[in-house]
Every structure is written in C-alpha cells, then in structure tokens.
CSV table of C-alpha atoms in Angstrom, one decimal:
chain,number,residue,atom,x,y,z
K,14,UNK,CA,-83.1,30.6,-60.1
K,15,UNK,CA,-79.3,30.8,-61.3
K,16,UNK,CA,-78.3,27.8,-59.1
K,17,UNK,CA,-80.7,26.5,-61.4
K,18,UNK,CA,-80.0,27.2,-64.6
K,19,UNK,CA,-76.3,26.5,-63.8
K,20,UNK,CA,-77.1,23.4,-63.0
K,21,UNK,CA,-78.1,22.3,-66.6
K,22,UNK,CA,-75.1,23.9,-68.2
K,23,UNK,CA,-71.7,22.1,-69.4
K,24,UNK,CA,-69.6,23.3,-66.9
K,25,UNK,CA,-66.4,24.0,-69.7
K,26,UNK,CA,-68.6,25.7,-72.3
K,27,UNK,CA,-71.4,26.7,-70.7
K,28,UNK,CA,-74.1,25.4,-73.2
K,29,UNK,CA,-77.6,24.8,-72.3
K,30,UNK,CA,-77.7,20.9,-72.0
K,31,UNK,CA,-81.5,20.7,-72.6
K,32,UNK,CA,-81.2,22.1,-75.3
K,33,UNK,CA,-77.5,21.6,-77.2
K,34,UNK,CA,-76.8,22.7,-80.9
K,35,UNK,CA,-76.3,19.1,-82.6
K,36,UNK,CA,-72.6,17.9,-83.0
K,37,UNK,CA,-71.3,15.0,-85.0
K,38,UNK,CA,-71.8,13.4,-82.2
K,39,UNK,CA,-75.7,14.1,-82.2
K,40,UNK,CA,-77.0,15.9,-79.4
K,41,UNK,CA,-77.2,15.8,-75.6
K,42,UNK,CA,-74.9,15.2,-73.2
K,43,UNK,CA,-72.6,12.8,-71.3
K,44,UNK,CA,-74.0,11.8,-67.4
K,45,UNK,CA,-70.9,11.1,-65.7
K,46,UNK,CA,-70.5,8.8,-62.7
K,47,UNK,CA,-69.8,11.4,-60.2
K,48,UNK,CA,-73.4,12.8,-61.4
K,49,UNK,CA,-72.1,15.9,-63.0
K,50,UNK,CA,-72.5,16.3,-66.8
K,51,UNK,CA,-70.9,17.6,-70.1
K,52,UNK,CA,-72.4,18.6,-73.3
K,53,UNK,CA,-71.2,15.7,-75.7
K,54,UNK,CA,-68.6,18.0,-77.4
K,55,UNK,CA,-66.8,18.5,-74.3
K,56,UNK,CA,-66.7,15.5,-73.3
K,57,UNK,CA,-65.5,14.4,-76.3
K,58,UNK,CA,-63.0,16.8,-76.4
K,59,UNK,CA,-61.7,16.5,-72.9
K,60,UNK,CA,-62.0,12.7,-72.9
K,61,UNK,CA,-59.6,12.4,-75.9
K,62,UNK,CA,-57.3,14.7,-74.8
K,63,UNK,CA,-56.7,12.9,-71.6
K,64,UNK,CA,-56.4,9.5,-73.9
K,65,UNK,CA,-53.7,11.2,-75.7
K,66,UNK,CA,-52.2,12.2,-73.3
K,67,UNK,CA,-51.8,8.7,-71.8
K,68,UNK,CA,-53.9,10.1,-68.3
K,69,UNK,CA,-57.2,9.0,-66.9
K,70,UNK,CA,-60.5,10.9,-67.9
K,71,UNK,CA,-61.7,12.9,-65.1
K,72,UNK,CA,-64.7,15.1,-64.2
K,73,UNK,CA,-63.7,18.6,-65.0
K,74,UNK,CA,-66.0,19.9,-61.9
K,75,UNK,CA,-65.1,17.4,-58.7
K,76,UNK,CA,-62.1,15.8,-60.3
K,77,UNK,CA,-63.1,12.1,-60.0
C-alpha cells in the first residue's frame, strides 16, 4: 500500500498530488514525458532553475 501512495507523491516535496494545496500556479501537477510527475510548484521551481542556469530541464526521478 506504500508503493502506492508513493506513487502519487511529488518525488522533491513529497506532497499528495491528488490533492495539492493551491499555488499561484493553481493546483495539480505537471505529467512529465518520462511518465513521472511533479506537483506544479516543483516543477516550476526546478524547471526555472535549470533555465537559469542555461541547462536542460530534466526529470528529477529517471533523469531524462
């Protein structure tokens, strides 16, 4: 039943994505195309922080 559970949770924060506190992004979460997801926060985050830093935006779980 863990597996489970973990497999609904944003693997950097470790929110609950069916049910994520809203953002100013609105709420939910970002399906990437490896299949893994992100609450929207997160991906946010991470996403901009690989823009700035002039690098590609990867999955934080399989790296692709």
């Amino acid at each position: 039943a863990r597996e489970l559970q973990k497999t609904f949770e944003c693997p950097i924060c470790m929110q609950d994505l069916l049910t994520p506190p809203p953002t100013e992004m609105g709420r939910g979460f970002a399906l990437l195309v490896c299949g893994h997801s992100q609450c929207l926060r997160c991906y946010f985050s991470t996403l901009h922080a690989a823009q700035q830093e002039n690098e590609t935006f990867c999955c934080p779980v399989c790296r692709s």
